[in-house]
mmCIF file with all atom_site columns, C-alpha atoms in Angstrom:
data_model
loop_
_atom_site.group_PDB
_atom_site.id
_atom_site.type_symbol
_atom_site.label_atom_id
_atom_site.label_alt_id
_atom_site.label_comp_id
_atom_site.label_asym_id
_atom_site.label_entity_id
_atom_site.label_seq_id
_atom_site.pdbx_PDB_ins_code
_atom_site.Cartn_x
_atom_site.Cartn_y
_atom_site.Cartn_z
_atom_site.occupancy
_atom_site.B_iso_or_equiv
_atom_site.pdbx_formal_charge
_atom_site.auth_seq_id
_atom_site.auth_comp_id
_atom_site.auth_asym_id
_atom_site.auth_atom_id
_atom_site.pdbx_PDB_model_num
ATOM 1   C CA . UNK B 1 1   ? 126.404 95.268  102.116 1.00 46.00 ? 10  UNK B CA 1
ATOM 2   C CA . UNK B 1 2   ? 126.502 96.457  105.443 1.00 48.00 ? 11  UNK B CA 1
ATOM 3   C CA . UNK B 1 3   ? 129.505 99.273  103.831 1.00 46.00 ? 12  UNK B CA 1
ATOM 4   C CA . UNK B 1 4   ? 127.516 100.459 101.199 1.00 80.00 ? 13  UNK B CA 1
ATOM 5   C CA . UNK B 1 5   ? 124.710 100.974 103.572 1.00 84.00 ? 14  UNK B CA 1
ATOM 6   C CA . UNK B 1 6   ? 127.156 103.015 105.894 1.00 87.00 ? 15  UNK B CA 1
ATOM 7   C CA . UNK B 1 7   ? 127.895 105.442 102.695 1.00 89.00 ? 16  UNK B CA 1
ATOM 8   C CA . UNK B 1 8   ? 123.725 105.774 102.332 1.00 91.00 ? 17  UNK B CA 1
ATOM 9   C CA . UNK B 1 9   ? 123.304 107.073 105.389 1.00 93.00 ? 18  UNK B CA 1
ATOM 10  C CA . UNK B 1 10  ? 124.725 110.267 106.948 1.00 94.00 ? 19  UNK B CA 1
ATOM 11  C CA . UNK B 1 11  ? 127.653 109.538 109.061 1.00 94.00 ? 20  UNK B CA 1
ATOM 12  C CA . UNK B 1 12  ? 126.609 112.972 111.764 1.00 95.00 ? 21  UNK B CA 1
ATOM 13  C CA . UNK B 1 13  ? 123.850 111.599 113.221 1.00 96.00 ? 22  UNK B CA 1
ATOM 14  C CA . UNK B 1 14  ? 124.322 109.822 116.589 1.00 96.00 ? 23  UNK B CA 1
ATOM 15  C CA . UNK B 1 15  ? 124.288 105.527 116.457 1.00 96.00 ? 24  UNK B CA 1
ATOM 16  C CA . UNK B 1 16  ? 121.262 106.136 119.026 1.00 97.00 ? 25  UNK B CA 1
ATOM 17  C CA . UNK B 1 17  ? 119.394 108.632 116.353 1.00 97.00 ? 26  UNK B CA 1
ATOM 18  C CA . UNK B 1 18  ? 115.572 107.730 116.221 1.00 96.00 ? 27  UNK B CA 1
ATOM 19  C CA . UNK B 1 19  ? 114.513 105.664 113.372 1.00 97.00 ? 28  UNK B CA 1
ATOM 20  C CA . UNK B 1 20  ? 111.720 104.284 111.607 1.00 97.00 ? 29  UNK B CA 1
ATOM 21  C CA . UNK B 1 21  ? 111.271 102.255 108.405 1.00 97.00 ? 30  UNK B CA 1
ATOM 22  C CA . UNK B 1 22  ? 108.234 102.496 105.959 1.00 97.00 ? 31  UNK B CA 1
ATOM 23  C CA . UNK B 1 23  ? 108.426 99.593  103.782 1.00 97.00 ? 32  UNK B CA 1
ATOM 24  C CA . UNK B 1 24  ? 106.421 100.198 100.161 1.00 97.00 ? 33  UNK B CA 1
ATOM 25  C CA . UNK B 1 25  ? 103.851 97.486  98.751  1.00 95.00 ? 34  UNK B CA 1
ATOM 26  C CA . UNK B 1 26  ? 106.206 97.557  95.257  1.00 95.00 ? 35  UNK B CA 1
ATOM 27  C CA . UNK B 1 27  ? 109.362 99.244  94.058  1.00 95.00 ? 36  UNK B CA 1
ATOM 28  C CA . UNK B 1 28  ? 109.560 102.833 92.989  1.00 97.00 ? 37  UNK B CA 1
ATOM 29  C CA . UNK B 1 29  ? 110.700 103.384 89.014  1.00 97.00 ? 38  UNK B CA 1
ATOM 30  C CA . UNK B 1 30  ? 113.818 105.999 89.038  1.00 97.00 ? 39  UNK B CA 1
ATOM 31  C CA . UNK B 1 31  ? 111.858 108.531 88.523  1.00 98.00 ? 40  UNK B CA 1
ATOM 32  C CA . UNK B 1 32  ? 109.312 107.771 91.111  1.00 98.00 ? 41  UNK B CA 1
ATOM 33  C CA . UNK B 1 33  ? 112.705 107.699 93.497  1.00 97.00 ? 42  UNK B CA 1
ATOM 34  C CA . UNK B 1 34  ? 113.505 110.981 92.593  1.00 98.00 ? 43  UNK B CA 1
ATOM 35  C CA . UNK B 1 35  ? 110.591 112.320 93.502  1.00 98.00 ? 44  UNK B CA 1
ATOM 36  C CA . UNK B 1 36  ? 110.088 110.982 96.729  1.00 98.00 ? 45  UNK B CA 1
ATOM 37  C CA . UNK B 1 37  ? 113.629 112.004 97.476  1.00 98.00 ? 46  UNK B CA 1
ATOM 38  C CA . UNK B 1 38  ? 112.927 115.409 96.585  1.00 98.00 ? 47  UNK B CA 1
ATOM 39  C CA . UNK B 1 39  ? 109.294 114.980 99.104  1.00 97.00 ? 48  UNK B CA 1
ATOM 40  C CA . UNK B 1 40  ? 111.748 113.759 102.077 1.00 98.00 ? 49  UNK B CA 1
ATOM 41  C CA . UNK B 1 41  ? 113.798 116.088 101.569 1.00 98.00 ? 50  UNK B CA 1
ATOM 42  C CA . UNK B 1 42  ? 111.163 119.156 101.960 1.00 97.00 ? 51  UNK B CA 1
ATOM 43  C CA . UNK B 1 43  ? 110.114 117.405 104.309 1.00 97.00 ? 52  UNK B CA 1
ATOM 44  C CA . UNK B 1 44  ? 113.094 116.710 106.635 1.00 96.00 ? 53  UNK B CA 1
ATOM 45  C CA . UNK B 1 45  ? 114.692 120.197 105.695 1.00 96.00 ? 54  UNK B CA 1
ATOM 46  C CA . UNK B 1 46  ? 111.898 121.821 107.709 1.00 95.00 ? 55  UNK B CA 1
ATOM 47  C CA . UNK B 1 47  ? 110.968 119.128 110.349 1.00 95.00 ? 56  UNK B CA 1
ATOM 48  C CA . UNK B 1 48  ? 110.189 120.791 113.842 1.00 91.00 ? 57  UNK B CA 1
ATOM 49  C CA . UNK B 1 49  ? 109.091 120.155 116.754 1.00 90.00 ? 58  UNK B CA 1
ATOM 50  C CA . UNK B 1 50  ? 107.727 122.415 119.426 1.00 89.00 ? 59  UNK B CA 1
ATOM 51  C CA . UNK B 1 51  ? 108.821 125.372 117.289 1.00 89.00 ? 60  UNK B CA 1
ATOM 52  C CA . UNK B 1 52  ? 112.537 123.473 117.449 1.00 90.00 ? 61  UNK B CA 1
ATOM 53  C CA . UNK B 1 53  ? 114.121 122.402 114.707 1.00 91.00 ? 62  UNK B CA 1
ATOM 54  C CA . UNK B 1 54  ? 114.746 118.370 114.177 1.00 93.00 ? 63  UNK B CA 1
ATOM 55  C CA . UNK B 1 55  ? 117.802 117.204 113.171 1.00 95.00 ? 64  UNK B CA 1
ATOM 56  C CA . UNK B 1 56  ? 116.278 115.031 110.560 1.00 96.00 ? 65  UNK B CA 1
ATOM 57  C CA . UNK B 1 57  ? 116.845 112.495 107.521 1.00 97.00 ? 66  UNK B CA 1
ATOM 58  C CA . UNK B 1 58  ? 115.335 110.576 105.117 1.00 98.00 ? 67  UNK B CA 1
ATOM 59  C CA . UNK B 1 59  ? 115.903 108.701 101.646 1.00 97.00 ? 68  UNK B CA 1
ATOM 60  C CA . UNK B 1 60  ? 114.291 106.436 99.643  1.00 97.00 ? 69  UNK B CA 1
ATOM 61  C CA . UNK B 1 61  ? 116.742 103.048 99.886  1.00 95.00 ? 70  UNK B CA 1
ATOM 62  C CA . UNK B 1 62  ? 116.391 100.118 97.470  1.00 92.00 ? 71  UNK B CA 1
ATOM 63  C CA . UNK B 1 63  ? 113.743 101.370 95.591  1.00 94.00 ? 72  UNK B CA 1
ATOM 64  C CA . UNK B 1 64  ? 111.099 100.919 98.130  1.00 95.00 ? 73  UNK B CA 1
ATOM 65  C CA . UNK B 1 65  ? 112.235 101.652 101.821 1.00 97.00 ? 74  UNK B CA 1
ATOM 66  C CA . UNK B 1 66  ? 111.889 104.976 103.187 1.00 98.00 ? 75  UNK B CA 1
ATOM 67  C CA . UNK B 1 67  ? 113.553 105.205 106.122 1.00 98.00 ? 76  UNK B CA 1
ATOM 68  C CA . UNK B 1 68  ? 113.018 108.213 108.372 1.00 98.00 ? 77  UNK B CA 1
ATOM 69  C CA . UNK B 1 69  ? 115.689 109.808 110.875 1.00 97.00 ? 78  UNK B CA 1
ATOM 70  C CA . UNK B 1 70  ? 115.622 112.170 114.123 1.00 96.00 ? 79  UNK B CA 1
ATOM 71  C CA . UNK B 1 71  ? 119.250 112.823 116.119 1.00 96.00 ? 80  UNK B CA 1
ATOM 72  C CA . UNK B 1 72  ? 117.291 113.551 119.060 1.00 92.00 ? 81  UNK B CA 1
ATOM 73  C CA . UNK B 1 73  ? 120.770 114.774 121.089 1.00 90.00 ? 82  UNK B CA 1
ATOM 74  C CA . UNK B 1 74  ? 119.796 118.068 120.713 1.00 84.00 ? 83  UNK B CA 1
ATOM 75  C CA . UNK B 1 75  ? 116.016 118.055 120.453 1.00 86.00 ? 84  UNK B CA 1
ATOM 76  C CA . UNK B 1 76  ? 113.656 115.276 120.773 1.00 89.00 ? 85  UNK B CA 1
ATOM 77  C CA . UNK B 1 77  ? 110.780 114.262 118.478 1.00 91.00 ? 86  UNK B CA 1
ATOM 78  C CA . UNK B 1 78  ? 107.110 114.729 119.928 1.00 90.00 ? 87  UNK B CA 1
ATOM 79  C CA . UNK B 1 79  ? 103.957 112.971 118.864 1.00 90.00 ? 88  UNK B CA 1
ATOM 80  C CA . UNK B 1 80  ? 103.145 115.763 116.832 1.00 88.00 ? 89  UNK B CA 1
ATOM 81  C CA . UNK B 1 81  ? 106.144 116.177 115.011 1.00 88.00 ? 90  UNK B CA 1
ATOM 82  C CA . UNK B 1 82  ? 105.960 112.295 114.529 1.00 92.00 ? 91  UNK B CA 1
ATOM 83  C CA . UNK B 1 83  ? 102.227 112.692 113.260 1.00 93.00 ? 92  UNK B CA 1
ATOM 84  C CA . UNK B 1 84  ? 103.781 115.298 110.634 1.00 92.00 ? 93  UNK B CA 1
ATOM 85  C CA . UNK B 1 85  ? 106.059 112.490 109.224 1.00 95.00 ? 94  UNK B CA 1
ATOM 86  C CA . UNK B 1 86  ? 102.873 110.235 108.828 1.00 96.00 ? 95  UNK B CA 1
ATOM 87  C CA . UNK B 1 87  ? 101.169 112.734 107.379 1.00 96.00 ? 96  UNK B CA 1
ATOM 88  C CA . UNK B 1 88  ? 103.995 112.676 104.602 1.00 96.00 ? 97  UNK B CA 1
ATOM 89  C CA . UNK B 1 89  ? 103.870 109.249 104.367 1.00 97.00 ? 98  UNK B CA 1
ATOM 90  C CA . UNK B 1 90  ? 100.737 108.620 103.685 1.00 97.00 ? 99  UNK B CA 1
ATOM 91  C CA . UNK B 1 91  ? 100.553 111.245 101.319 1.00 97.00 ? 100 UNK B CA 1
ATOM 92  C CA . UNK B 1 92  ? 103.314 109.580 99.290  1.00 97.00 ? 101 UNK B CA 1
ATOM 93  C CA . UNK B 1 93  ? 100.590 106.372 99.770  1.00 97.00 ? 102 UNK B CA 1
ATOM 94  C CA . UNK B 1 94  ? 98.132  107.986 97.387  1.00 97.00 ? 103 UNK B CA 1
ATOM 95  C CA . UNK B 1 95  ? 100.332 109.411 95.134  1.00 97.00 ? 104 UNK B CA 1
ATOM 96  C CA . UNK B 1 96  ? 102.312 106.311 94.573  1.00 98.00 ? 105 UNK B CA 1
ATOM 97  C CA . UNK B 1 97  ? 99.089  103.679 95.082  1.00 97.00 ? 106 UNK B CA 1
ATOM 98  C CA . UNK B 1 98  ? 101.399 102.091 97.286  1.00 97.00 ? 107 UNK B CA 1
ATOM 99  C CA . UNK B 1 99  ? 101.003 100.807 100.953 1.00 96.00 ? 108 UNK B CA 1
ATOM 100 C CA . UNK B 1 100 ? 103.581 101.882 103.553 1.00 96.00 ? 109 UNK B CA 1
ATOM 101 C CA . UNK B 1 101 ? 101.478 100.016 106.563 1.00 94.00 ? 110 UNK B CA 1
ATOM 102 C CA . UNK B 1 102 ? 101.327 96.425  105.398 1.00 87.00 ? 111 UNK B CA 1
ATOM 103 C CA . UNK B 1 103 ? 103.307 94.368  107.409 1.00 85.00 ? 112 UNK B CA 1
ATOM 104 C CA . UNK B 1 104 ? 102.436 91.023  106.061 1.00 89.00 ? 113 UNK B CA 1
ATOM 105 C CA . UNK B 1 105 ? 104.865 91.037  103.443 1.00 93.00 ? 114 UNK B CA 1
ATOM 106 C CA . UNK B 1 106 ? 108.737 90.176  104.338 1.00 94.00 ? 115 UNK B CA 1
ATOM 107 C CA . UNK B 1 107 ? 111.305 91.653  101.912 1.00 95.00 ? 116 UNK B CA 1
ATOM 108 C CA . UNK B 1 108 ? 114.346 89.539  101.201 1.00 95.00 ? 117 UNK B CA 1
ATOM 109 C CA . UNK B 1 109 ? 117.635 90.838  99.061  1.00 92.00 ? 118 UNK B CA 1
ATOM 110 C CA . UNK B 1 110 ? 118.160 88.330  96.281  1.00 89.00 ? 119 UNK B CA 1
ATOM 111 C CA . UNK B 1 111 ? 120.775 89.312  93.835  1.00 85.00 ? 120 UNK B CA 1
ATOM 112 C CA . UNK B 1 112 ? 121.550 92.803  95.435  1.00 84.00 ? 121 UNK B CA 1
ATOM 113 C CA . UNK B 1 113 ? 117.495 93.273  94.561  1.00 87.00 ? 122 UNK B CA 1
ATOM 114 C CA . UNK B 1 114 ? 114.793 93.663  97.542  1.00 90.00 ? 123 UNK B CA 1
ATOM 115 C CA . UNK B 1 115 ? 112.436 90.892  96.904  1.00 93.00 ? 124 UNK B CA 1
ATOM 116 C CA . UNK B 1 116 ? 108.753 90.561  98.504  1.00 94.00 ? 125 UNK B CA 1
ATOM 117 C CA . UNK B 1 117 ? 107.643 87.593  99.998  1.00 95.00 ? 126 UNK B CA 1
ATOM 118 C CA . UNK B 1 118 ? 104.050 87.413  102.096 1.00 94.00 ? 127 UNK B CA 1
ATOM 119 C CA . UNK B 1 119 ? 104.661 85.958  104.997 1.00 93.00 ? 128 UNK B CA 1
ATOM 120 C CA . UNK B 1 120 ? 102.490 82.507  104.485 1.00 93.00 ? 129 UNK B CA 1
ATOM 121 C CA . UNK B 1 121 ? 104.978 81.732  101.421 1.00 94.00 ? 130 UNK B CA 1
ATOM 122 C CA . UNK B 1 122 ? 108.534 82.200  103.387 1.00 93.00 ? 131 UNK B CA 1
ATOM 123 C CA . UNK B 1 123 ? 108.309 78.412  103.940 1.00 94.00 ? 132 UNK B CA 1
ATOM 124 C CA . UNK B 1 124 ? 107.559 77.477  100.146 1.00 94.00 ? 133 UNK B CA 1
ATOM 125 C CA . UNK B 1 125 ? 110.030 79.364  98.599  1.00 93.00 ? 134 UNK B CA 1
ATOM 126 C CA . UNK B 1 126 ? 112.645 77.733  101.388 1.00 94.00 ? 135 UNK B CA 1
ATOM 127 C CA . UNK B 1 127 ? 110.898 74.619  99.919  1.00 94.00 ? 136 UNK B CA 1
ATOM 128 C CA . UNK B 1 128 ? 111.634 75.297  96.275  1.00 93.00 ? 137 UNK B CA 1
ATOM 129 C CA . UNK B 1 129 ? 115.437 76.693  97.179  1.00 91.00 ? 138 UNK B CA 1
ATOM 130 C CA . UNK B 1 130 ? 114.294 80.280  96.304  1.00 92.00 ? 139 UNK B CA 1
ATOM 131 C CA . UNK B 1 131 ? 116.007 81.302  99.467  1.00 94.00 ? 140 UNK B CA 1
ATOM 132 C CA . UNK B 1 132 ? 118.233 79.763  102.135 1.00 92.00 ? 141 UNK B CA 1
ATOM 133 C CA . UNK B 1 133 ? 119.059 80.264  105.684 1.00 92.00 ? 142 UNK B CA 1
ATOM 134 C CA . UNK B 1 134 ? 121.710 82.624  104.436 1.00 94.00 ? 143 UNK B CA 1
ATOM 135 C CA . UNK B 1 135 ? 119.290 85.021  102.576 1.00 95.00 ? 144 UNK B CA 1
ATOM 136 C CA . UNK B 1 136 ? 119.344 88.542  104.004 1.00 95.00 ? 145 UNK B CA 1
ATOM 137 C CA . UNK B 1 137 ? 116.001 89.460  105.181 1.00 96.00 ? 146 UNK B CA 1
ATOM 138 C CA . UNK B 1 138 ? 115.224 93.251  105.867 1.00 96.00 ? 147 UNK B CA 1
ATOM 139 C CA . UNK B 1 139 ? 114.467 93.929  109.788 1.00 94.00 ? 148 UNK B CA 1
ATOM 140 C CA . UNK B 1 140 ? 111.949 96.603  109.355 1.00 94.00 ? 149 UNK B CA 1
ATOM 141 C CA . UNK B 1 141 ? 111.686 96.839  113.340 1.00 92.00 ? 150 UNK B CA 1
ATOM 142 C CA . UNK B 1 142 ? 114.927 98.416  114.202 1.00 95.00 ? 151 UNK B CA 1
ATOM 143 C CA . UNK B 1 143 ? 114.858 101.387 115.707 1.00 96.00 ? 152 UNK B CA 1
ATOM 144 C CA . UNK B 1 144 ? 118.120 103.406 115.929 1.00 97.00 ? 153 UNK B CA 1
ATOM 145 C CA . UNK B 1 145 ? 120.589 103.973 113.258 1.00 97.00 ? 154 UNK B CA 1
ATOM 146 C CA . UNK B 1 146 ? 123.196 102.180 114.871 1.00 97.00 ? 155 UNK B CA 1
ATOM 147 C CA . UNK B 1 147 ? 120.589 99.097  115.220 1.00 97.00 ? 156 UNK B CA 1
ATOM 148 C CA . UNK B 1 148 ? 120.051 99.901  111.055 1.00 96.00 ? 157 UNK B CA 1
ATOM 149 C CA . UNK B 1 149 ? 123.517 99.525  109.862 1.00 95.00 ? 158 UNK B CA 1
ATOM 150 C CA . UNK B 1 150 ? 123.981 96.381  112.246 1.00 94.00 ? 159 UNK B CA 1
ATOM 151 C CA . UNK B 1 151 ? 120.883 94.919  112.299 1.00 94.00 ? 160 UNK B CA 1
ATOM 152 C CA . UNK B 1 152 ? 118.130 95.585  109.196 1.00 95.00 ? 161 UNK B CA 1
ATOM 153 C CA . UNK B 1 153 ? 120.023 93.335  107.092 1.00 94.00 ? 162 UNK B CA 1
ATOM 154 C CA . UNK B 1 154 ? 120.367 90.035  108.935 1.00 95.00 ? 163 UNK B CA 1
ATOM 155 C CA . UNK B 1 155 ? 120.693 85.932  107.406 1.00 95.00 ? 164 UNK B CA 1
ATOM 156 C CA . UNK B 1 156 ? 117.235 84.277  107.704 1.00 94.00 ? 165 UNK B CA 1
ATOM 157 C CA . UNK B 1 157 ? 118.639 82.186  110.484 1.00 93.00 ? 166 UNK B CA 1
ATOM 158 C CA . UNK B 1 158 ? 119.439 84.893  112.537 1.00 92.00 ? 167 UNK B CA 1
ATOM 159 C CA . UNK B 1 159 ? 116.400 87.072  112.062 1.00 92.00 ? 168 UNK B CA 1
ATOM 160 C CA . UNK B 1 160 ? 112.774 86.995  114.163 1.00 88.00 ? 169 UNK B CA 1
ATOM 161 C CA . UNK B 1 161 ? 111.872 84.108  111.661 1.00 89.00 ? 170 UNK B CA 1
ATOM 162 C CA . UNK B 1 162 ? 113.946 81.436  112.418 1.00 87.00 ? 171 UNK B CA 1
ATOM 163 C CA . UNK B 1 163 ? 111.876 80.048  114.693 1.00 86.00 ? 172 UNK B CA 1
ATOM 164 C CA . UNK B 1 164 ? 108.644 79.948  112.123 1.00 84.00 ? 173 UNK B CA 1
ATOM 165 C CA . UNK B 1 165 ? 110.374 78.482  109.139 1.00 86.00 ? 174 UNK B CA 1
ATOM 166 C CA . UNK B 1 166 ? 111.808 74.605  108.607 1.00 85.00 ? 175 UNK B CA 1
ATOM 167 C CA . UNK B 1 167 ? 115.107 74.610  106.908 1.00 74.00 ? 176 UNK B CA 1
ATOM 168 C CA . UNK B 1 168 ? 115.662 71.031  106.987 1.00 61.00 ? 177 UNK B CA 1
#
């Protein structure tokens, strides 16, 4: 997994490129990715700060995160700039009816497929065997792309939950 995630993401930027993941209330239909594709990439291809240009990058992964980069090596990101991108975002909200700032709900990949969970069920579907201490959970809090590619897709054991969940 952690390969094909390499090949999604461009291999220029710097490991300590600024990051941030939006994750979506539901999946996006093909055509629905397409389109915010298209949106990122309009918005990315003219990203600037303070006049500068951004070194910037986003996509649409697994139907329904979209995950937003800076390589800040030559110019950093300001608060404004950064306000621009959640401007975008939240645009994409109301055109999709779909939340990006819900962070009750923890996303699990089950059978290569990005699967919601809210958070007071995580211990009932460990319960029933829907998932395991193995399942890959997405890390939505990582912050660089390095800390993407080695860290967003973790085992349940290893992940900030571990600690909340029983897994007998």
């Amino acid at each position: 997994m952690k390969l094909e995630l390499s090949e999604l993401i461009p291999a220029d930027f710097a490991n300590e490129s600024r990051l941030w993941v939006y994750q979506s209330s539901r999946p996006f239909s093909e055509k629905e990715e397409a389109e915010i594709n298209e949106q990122l990439y309009h918005f990315y291809s003219q990203w600037q700060t303070h006049g500068q240009a951004v070194k910037g990058w986003a996509k649409l992964l697994y139907k329904q995160f979209v995950v937003v980069m800076a390589d800040e090596t030559g110019t950093n990101v300001s608060g404004c700039s950064t306000d621009g991108m959640v401007r975008v975002i939240k645009s994409m909200e109301r055109q999709y009816k779909a939340n990006f700032f819900e962070r009750m709900t923890i996303t699990f990949l089950v059978n290569d497929k990005a699967q919601m969970l809210p958070f007071d069920q995580i211990q009932y579907a460990i319960d029933k065997g829907y998932i395991h201490k193995d399942t890959l959970v997405f890390n939505n809090i990582v912050n660089t792309k390095g800390e993407l590619l080695e860290k967003w897709l973790v085992p349940l054991n290893k992940s900030w939950l571990t600690n909340r969940v029983n897994y007998f």
